[in-house]
Amino acid sequence: MTLSEIATTLDAAAATAKATSQISTTQSFDEDEAYEIQRLSLEKRYARGEKYVGMKLGFTSFAKMEQMGVHDMIWGRLTDAMCYKSGDQLPLAKFIHPRAEPEIAFLIKKDILQEISLEEIPEYILACAPAIEVIDSRYQNFRFSLEDVIADNCSSAAFCIGAWQPLPTSLNDLAISLTFGTQTVQADQSNAILDNPYLSVCNASRLAKKYGEQLLEGQVILAGAATPAEFIPINTKITAKVQTLGSCVLTSV
Ligand code: OOG
Ligand code: MG
């Protein structure tokens, strides 16, 4: 298949919520080609009217890398159609085999046009918030190589951001948890995200510059999960909580 044909296959799998087979088992492609497939598949969403609203990072914690058997940071594109408000219902029929992750989101204050340092973050980032990311690999059994998952827009499917909070001096040593109903299904510390979640912003700026993607005022960055992801059961209240930042809720239906 050409890169464009792979993009069409992955876009159709996402749009119809039907899993497709892993690409890398029949055809090899490298990381740059994988990002080109991702770009081409997002073009199809934009052509249907969806808008790019920011970037998500993946595999920024060892727990996530271990869960999925891959060992490098990745990034994907978020669109307005993936965005849910806290308190919304999440219709599971729109997805293949969705999983939830507790995350931290950042709101961009000023266009990020080059790689920024930790010291520059207050100049470019307005606020942060607890978030839920819903990932939904378009590959059967959620199995993929690093190139496969990049091509598949890093499993991006939906996200929900809680109330924005002013940036604290540090985002270290905060408890992060994911709860289904009354049961805590995942919990860790914010340090699980690159030893410092603010480093996700620096890495997003580096990757945006490298791949020519936007990080503009009003757009968002998802830092990457602090814990492994959990399959979402039906009729379940999903809560992501970040100590001092608050929480964010979706209910699966
Ligand atoms: C890839 C997406 C990983 C994260 O936060 O690490 C990700 C996957 O696990 O399917 O979103
Ligand atoms: Mg994630």
mmCIF file of C-alpha atoms and ligand atoms in Angstrom:
data_model
loop_
_atom_site.group_PDB
_atom_site.id
_atom_site.type_symbol
_atom_site.label_atom_id
_atom_site.label_comp_id
_atom_site.label_asym_id
_atom_site.label_seq_id
_atom_site.Cartn_x
_atom_site.Cartn_y
_atom_site.Cartn_z
ATOM 1 C CA MET A 1 0.000 0.000 0.000
ATOM 2 C CA THR A 2 1.121 3.588 -0.568
ATOM 3 C CA LEU A 3 1.310 5.955 2.423
ATOM 4 C CA SER A 4 -1.878 7.577 1.205
ATOM 5 C CA GLU A 5 -3.692 4.218 1.010
ATOM 6 C CA ILE A 6 -2.606 3.379 4.559
ATOM 7 C CA ALA A 7 -3.901 6.791 5.713
ATOM 8 C CA THR A 8 -7.248 6.060 4.047
ATOM 9 C CA THR A 9 -7.460 2.643 5.727
ATOM 10 C CA LEU A 10 -6.706 4.062 9.186
ATOM 11 C CA ASP A 11 -9.074 6.993 8.756
ATOM 12 C CA ALA A 12 -11.875 4.639 7.681
ATOM 13 C CA ALA A 13 -11.200 2.332 10.642
ATOM 14 C CA ALA A 14 -11.532 5.304 13.014
ATOM 15 C CA ALA A 15 -14.589 6.762 11.287
ATOM 16 C CA THR A 16 -16.475 3.432 11.250
ATOM 17 C CA ALA A 17 -15.128 2.102 14.591
ATOM 18 C CA LYS A 18 -13.923 -1.114 12.952
ATOM 19 C CA ALA A 19 -10.479 -2.493 13.727
ATOM 20 C CA THR A 20 -7.967 -3.028 10.944
ATOM 21 C CA SER A 21 -4.885 -5.243 10.801
ATOM 22 C CA GLN A 22 -1.479 -4.042 11.877
ATOM 23 C CA ILE A 23 0.329 -2.479 8.900
ATOM 24 C CA SER A 24 3.897 -3.376 9.920
ATOM 25 C CA THR A 25 3.242 -7.123 9.790
ATOM 26 C CA THR A 26 2.850 -6.987 5.997
ATOM 27 C CA GLN A 27 4.811 -3.868 5.058
ATOM 28 C CA SER A 28 7.729 -2.055 6.652
ATOM 29 C CA PHE A 29 7.853 1.722 6.948
ATOM 30 C CA ASP A 30 9.984 4.070 9.013
ATOM 31 C CA GLU A 31 9.106 6.692 11.629
ATOM 32 C CA ASP A 32 9.139 9.632 9.186
ATOM 33 C CA GLU A 33 6.793 7.725 6.867
ATOM 34 C CA ALA A 34 4.584 6.937 9.870
ATOM 35 C CA TYR A 35 4.251 10.665 10.685
ATOM 36 C CA GLU A 36 3.488 11.343 7.021
ATOM 37 C CA ILE A 37 0.689 8.733 7.147
ATOM 38 C CA GLN A 38 -0.640 10.421 10.301
ATOM 39 C CA ARG A 39 -0.579 13.820 8.565
ATOM 40 C CA LEU A 40 -2.394 12.425 5.510
ATOM 41 C CA SER A 41 -5.053 10.710 7.633
ATOM 42 C CA LEU A 42 -5.693 13.933 9.598
ATOM 43 C CA GLU A 43 -6.124 15.790 6.281
ATOM 44 C CA LYS A 44 -9.189 13.624 5.737
ATOM 45 C CA ARG A 45 -10.663 14.669 9.090
ATOM 46 C CA TYR A 46 -9.999 18.350 8.294
ATOM 47 C CA ALA A 47 -11.699 17.865 4.906
ATOM 48 C CA ARG A 48 -14.791 16.674 6.828
ATOM 49 C CA GLY A 49 -14.731 19.887 8.875
ATOM 50 C CA GLU A 50 -12.749 18.901 11.970
ATOM 51 C CA LYS A 51 -10.285 21.472 13.331
ATOM 52 C CA TYR A 52 -6.813 20.877 14.757
ATOM 53 C CA VAL A 53 -6.826 22.032 18.412
ATOM 54 C CA GLY A 54 -3.494 20.819 19.752
ATOM 55 C CA MET A 55 -1.031 18.052 20.348
ATOM 56 C CA LYS A 56 -0.865 15.026 22.613
ATOM 57 C CA LEU A 57 2.309 13.293 23.699
ATOM 58 C CA GLY A 58 2.468 9.559 24.262
ATOM 59 C CA PHE A 59 4.793 7.181 26.058
ATOM 60 C CA THR A 60 6.110 9.877 28.370
ATOM 61 C CA SER A 61 5.895 7.444 31.311
ATOM 62 C CA PHE A 62 7.692 4.122 31.778
ATOM 63 C CA ALA A 63 4.431 2.472 32.890
ATOM 64 C CA LYS A 64 2.841 3.292 29.508
ATOM 65 C CA MET A 65 5.889 2.234 27.515
ATOM 66 C CA GLU A 66 5.997 -1.055 29.378
ATOM 67 C CA GLN A 67 2.269 -1.658 28.925
ATOM 68 C CA MET A 68 2.494 -1.223 25.155
ATOM 69 C CA GLY A 69 5.984 -2.654 24.574
ATOM 70 C CA VAL A 70 7.428 0.435 22.869
ATOM 71 C CA HIS A 71 10.280 2.681 23.943
ATOM 72 C CA ASP A 72 10.107 6.136 22.468
ATOM 73 C CA MET A 73 8.096 9.310 22.916
ATOM 74 C CA ILE A 74 5.442 9.863 20.227
ATOM 75 C CA TRP A 75 2.985 12.650 19.396
ATOM 76 C CA GLY A 76 -0.427 12.897 17.805
ATOM 77 C CA ARG A 77 -2.939 15.494 16.692
ATOM 78 C CA LEU A 78 -6.089 16.446 18.614
ATOM 79 C CA THR A 79 -9.181 17.787 16.850
ATOM 80 C CA ASP A 80 -12.296 19.570 18.087
ATOM 81 C CA ALA A 81 -14.394 16.475 17.337
ATOM 82 C CA MET A 82 -12.394 14.547 19.965
ATOM 83 C CA CYS A 83 -13.085 17.133 22.675
ATOM 84 C CA TYR A 84 -15.643 16.424 25.431
ATOM 85 C CA LYS A 85 -16.570 18.628 28.384
ATOM 86 C CA SER A 86 -16.237 17.390 31.926
ATOM 87 C CA GLY A 87 -19.607 15.875 32.871
ATOM 88 C CA ASP A 88 -20.360 14.745 29.294
ATOM 89 C CA GLN A 89 -21.409 11.277 28.251
ATOM 90 C CA LEU A 90 -18.922 9.244 26.217
ATOM 91 C CA PRO A 91 -20.774 7.085 23.666
ATOM 92 C CA LEU A 92 -18.740 3.869 23.481
ATOM 93 C CA ALA A 93 -20.334 2.895 20.153
ATOM 94 C CA LYS A 94 -18.147 5.542 18.488
ATOM 95 C CA PHE A 95 -15.016 3.584 19.401
ATOM 96 C CA ILE A 96 -13.516 0.131 18.841
ATOM 97 C CA HIS A 97 -12.010 -0.785 22.238
ATOM 98 C CA PRO A 98 -11.488 2.504 24.088
ATOM 99 C CA ARG A 99 -9.223 2.863 27.105
ATOM 100 C CA ALA A 100 -8.929 5.810 29.519
ATOM 101 C CA GLU A 101 -5.799 7.463 30.889
ATOM 102 C CA PRO A 102 -5.370 10.155 33.564
ATOM 103 C CA GLU A 103 -3.399 13.087 32.170
ATOM 104 C CA ILE A 104 -2.438 16.723 32.683
ATOM 105 C CA ALA A 105 -3.420 19.284 30.012
ATOM 106 C CA PHE A 106 -1.791 22.644 29.240
ATOM 107 C CA LEU A 107 -3.375 25.734 27.662
ATOM 108 C CA ILE A 108 -1.130 27.771 25.365
ATOM 109 C CA LYS A 109 -0.952 31.521 26.099
ATOM 110 C CA LYS A 110 1.315 32.643 23.280
ATOM 111 C CA ASP A 111 2.201 31.013 19.926
ATOM 112 C CA ILE A 112 5.074 28.569 20.415
ATOM 113 C CA LEU A 113 7.201 28.927 17.310
ATOM 114 C CA GLN A 114 10.405 27.289 18.496
ATOM 115 C CA GLU A 115 11.650 24.836 21.110
ATOM 116 C CA ILE A 116 11.120 26.342 24.560
ATOM 117 C CA SER A 117 12.939 25.689 27.834
ATOM 118 C CA LEU A 118 11.474 24.984 31.285
ATOM 119 C CA GLU A 119 12.241 28.596 32.282
ATOM 120 C CA GLU A 120 10.168 29.919 29.359
ATOM 121 C CA ILE A 121 7.009 27.955 30.229
ATOM 122 C CA PRO A 122 5.257 30.766 32.201
ATOM 123 C CA GLU A 123 5.660 33.014 29.151
ATOM 124 C CA TYR A 124 3.952 30.517 26.819
ATOM 125 C CA ILE A 125 1.554 28.493 28.982
ATOM 126 C CA LEU A 126 -1.473 30.066 30.667
ATOM 127 C CA ALA A 127 -2.932 27.226 32.693
ATOM 128 C CA CYS A 128 -3.028 23.510 33.386
ATOM 129 C CA ALA A 129 -5.825 21.086 34.237
ATOM 130 C CA PRO A 130 -6.600 17.471 35.038
ATOM 131 C CA ALA A 131 -7.622 15.548 31.917
ATOM 132 C CA ILE A 132 -8.878 12.206 30.690
ATOM 133 C CA GLU A 133 -7.505 10.917 27.418
ATOM 134 C CA VAL A 134 -9.486 8.202 25.649
ATOM 135 C CA ILE A 135 -7.266 6.170 23.367
ATOM 136 C CA ASP A 136 -8.617 3.705 20.834
ATOM 137 C CA SER A 137 -6.098 1.904 18.664
ATOM 138 C CA ARG A 138 -7.484 1.240 15.231
ATOM 139 C CA TYR A 139 -5.479 -2.024 15.184
ATOM 140 C CA GLN A 140 -6.935 -5.381 16.190
ATOM 141 C CA ASN A 141 -6.259 -6.284 19.832
ATOM 142 C CA PHE A 142 -4.591 -2.898 20.489
ATOM 143 C CA ARG A 143 -1.322 -4.398 19.181
ATOM 144 C CA PHE A 144 1.150 -2.295 17.197
ATOM 145 C CA SER A 145 4.775 -1.350 16.538
ATOM 146 C CA LEU A 146 6.002 2.181 17.252
ATOM 147 C CA GLU A 147 5.569 3.055 13.536
ATOM 148 C CA ASP A 148 2.063 1.540 13.461
ATOM 149 C CA VAL A 149 0.855 3.608 16.415
ATOM 150 C CA ILE A 150 2.362 6.857 15.067
ATOM 151 C CA ALA A 151 0.597 6.289 11.730
ATOM 152 C CA ASP A 152 -2.629 5.723 13.689
ATOM 153 C CA ASN A 153 -2.396 9.229 15.234
ATOM 154 C CA CYS A 154 -1.084 7.655 18.432
ATOM 155 C CA SER A 155 -4.470 6.065 19.161
ATOM 156 C CA SER A 156 -6.037 9.532 19.761
ATOM 157 C CA ALA A 157 -9.796 9.205 20.047
ATOM 158 C CA ALA A 158 -11.232 11.606 22.631
ATOM 159 C CA PHE A 159 -10.184 13.839 25.491
ATOM 160 C CA CYS A 160 -11.788 15.788 28.296
ATOM 161 C CA ILE A 161 -10.181 18.670 30.169
ATOM 162 C CA GLY A 162 -11.247 19.793 33.660
ATOM 163 C CA ALA A 163 -11.294 23.378 34.938
ATOM 164 C CA TRP A 164 -8.150 25.337 34.053
ATOM 165 C CA GLN A 165 -5.908 26.237 37.001
ATOM 166 C CA PRO A 166 -3.105 28.772 37.287
ATOM 167 C CA LEU A 167 0.326 27.220 36.717
ATOM 168 C CA PRO A 168 1.887 26.041 39.976
ATOM 169 C CA THR A 169 5.626 26.549 40.439
ATOM 170 C CA SER A 170 6.034 22.784 40.351
ATOM 171 C CA LEU A 171 3.936 19.918 39.003
ATOM 172 C CA ASN A 172 6.060 17.325 40.796
ATOM 173 C CA ASP A 173 4.932 14.930 43.556
ATOM 174 C CA LEU A 174 1.197 15.211 42.801
ATOM 175 C CA ALA A 175 -0.988 12.118 43.146
ATOM 176 C CA ILE A 176 -2.750 11.227 39.872
ATOM 177 C CA SER A 177 -5.535 8.674 39.732
ATOM 178 C CA LEU A 178 -8.139 7.147 37.465
ATOM 179 C CA THR A 179 -11.386 5.975 39.044
ATOM 180 C CA PHE A 180 -14.198 3.891 37.545
ATOM 181 C CA GLY A 181 -17.297 4.380 39.676
ATOM 182 C CA THR A 182 -15.937 4.257 43.223
ATOM 183 C CA GLN A 183 -12.955 2.053 42.401
ATOM 184 C CA THR A 184 -9.501 3.500 41.794
ATOM 185 C CA VAL A 185 -8.205 1.518 38.828
ATOM 186 C CA GLN A 186 -4.872 3.331 38.303
ATOM 187 C CA ALA A 187 -2.797 5.633 40.479
ATOM 188 C CA ASP A 188 0.700 7.087 40.411
ATOM 189 C CA GLN A 189 2.609 10.314 41.012
ATOM 190 C CA SER A 190 2.990 13.123 38.471
ATOM 191 C CA ASN A 191 6.734 12.435 38.427
ATOM 192 C CA ALA A 192 5.882 9.367 36.308
ATOM 193 C CA ILE A 193 5.531 11.855 33.425
ATOM 194 C CA LEU A 194 9.142 12.472 32.333
ATOM 195 C CA ASP A 195 10.148 13.076 36.005
ATOM 196 C CA ASN A 196 8.486 16.497 35.553
ATOM 197 C CA PRO A 197 5.237 17.026 33.567
ATOM 198 C CA TYR A 198 6.427 20.476 32.468
ATOM 199 C CA LEU A 199 9.015 18.681 30.316
ATOM 200 C CA SER A 200 6.096 17.486 28.159
ATOM 201 C CA VAL A 201 5.587 21.110 27.083
ATOM 202 C CA CYS A 202 9.282 21.454 26.145
ATOM 203 C CA ASN A 203 9.128 18.190 24.196
ATOM 204 C CA ALA A 204 5.915 19.208 22.440
ATOM 205 C CA SER A 205 7.610 22.445 21.338
ATOM 206 C CA ARG A 206 10.614 20.479 20.038
ATOM 207 C CA LEU A 207 8.419 18.015 18.122
ATOM 208 C CA ALA A 208 6.113 20.717 16.718
ATOM 209 C CA LYS A 209 9.163 22.518 15.339
ATOM 210 C CA LYS A 210 10.680 19.302 13.952
ATOM 211 C CA TYR A 211 7.481 18.218 12.159
ATOM 212 C CA GLY A 212 6.176 21.665 11.205
ATOM 213 C CA GLU A 213 3.010 21.437 13.323
ATOM 214 C CA GLN A 214 1.296 24.334 15.130
ATOM 215 C CA LEU A 215 1.199 25.111 18.844
ATOM 216 C CA LEU A 216 -0.714 28.367 18.920
ATOM 217 C CA GLU A 217 -2.471 30.540 21.479
ATOM 218 C CA GLY A 218 -5.640 28.819 22.706
ATOM 219 C CA GLN A 219 -4.506 25.347 21.640
ATOM 220 C CA VAL A 220 -3.770 22.558 24.120
ATOM 221 C CA ILE A 221 -1.063 20.032 24.927
ATOM 222 C CA LEU A 222 -1.749 16.705 26.647
ATOM 223 C CA ALA A 223 1.313 15.689 28.651
ATOM 224 C CA GLY A 224 0.968 11.901 28.294
ATOM 225 C CA ALA A 225 -0.461 9.391 30.724
ATOM 226 C CA ALA A 226 0.991 8.931 34.188
ATOM 227 C CA THR A 227 -0.268 5.333 34.378
ATOM 228 C CA PRO A 228 -1.178 2.432 32.081
ATOM 229 C CA ALA A 229 -4.553 2.831 30.316
ATOM 230 C CA GLU A 230 -7.718 0.978 31.392
ATOM 231 C CA PHE A 231 -10.443 -0.498 29.185
ATOM 232 C CA ILE A 232 -13.658 1.495 29.653
ATOM 233 C CA PRO A 233 -16.710 -0.519 30.722
ATOM 234 C CA ILE A 234 -20.194 0.672 29.721
ATOM 235 C CA ASN A 235 -22.297 2.877 32.068
ATOM 236 C CA THR A 236 -19.275 3.888 34.104
ATOM 237 C CA LYS A 237 -18.346 7.183 35.682
ATOM 238 C CA ILE A 238 -14.701 7.822 34.757
ATOM 239 C CA THR A 239 -12.816 10.297 36.954
ATOM 240 C CA ALA A 240 -9.260 11.526 36.498
ATOM 241 C CA LYS A 241 -7.913 13.353 39.523
ATOM 242 C CA VAL A 242 -4.706 15.333 39.925
ATOM 243 C CA GLN A 243 -3.811 16.452 43.445
ATOM 244 C CA THR A 244 -4.278 20.259 43.862
ATOM 245 C CA LEU A 245 -5.574 20.643 40.258
ATOM 246 C CA GLY A 246 -8.946 18.942 40.731
ATOM 247 C CA SER A 247 -10.732 16.387 38.601
ATOM 248 C CA CYS A 248 -12.474 15.719 35.332
ATOM 249 C CA VAL A 249 -15.374 13.335 34.680
ATOM 250 C CA LEU A 250 -16.917 11.437 31.770
ATOM 251 C CA THR A 251 -19.665 8.823 31.891
ATOM 252 C CA SER A 252 -19.522 5.995 29.381
ATOM 253 C CA VAL A 253 -22.828 5.019 27.758
HETATM 254 C C1 OOG B 1 -0.661 5.043 22.345
HETATM 255 C C2 OOG B 1 -1.004 6.331 23.004
HETATM 256 C C3 OOG B 1 -0.181 6.588 24.251
HETATM 257 C C4 OOG B 1 0.035 8.095 26.307
HETATM 258 O O1 OOG B 1 -0.483 8.963 27.015
HETATM 259 O O2 OOG B 1 1.084 7.536 26.612
HETATM 260 C C5 OOG B 1 -0.668 7.745 25.047
HETATM 261 C C6 OOG B 1 -1.365 3.847 22.954
HETATM 262 O O3 OOG B 1 -1.010 3.429 24.066
HETATM 263 O O4 OOG B 1 -2.267 3.295 22.291
HETATM 264 O O5 OOG B 1 -1.636 8.392 24.730
HETATM 265 MG MG MG B 2 -2.367 9.651 26.368
#
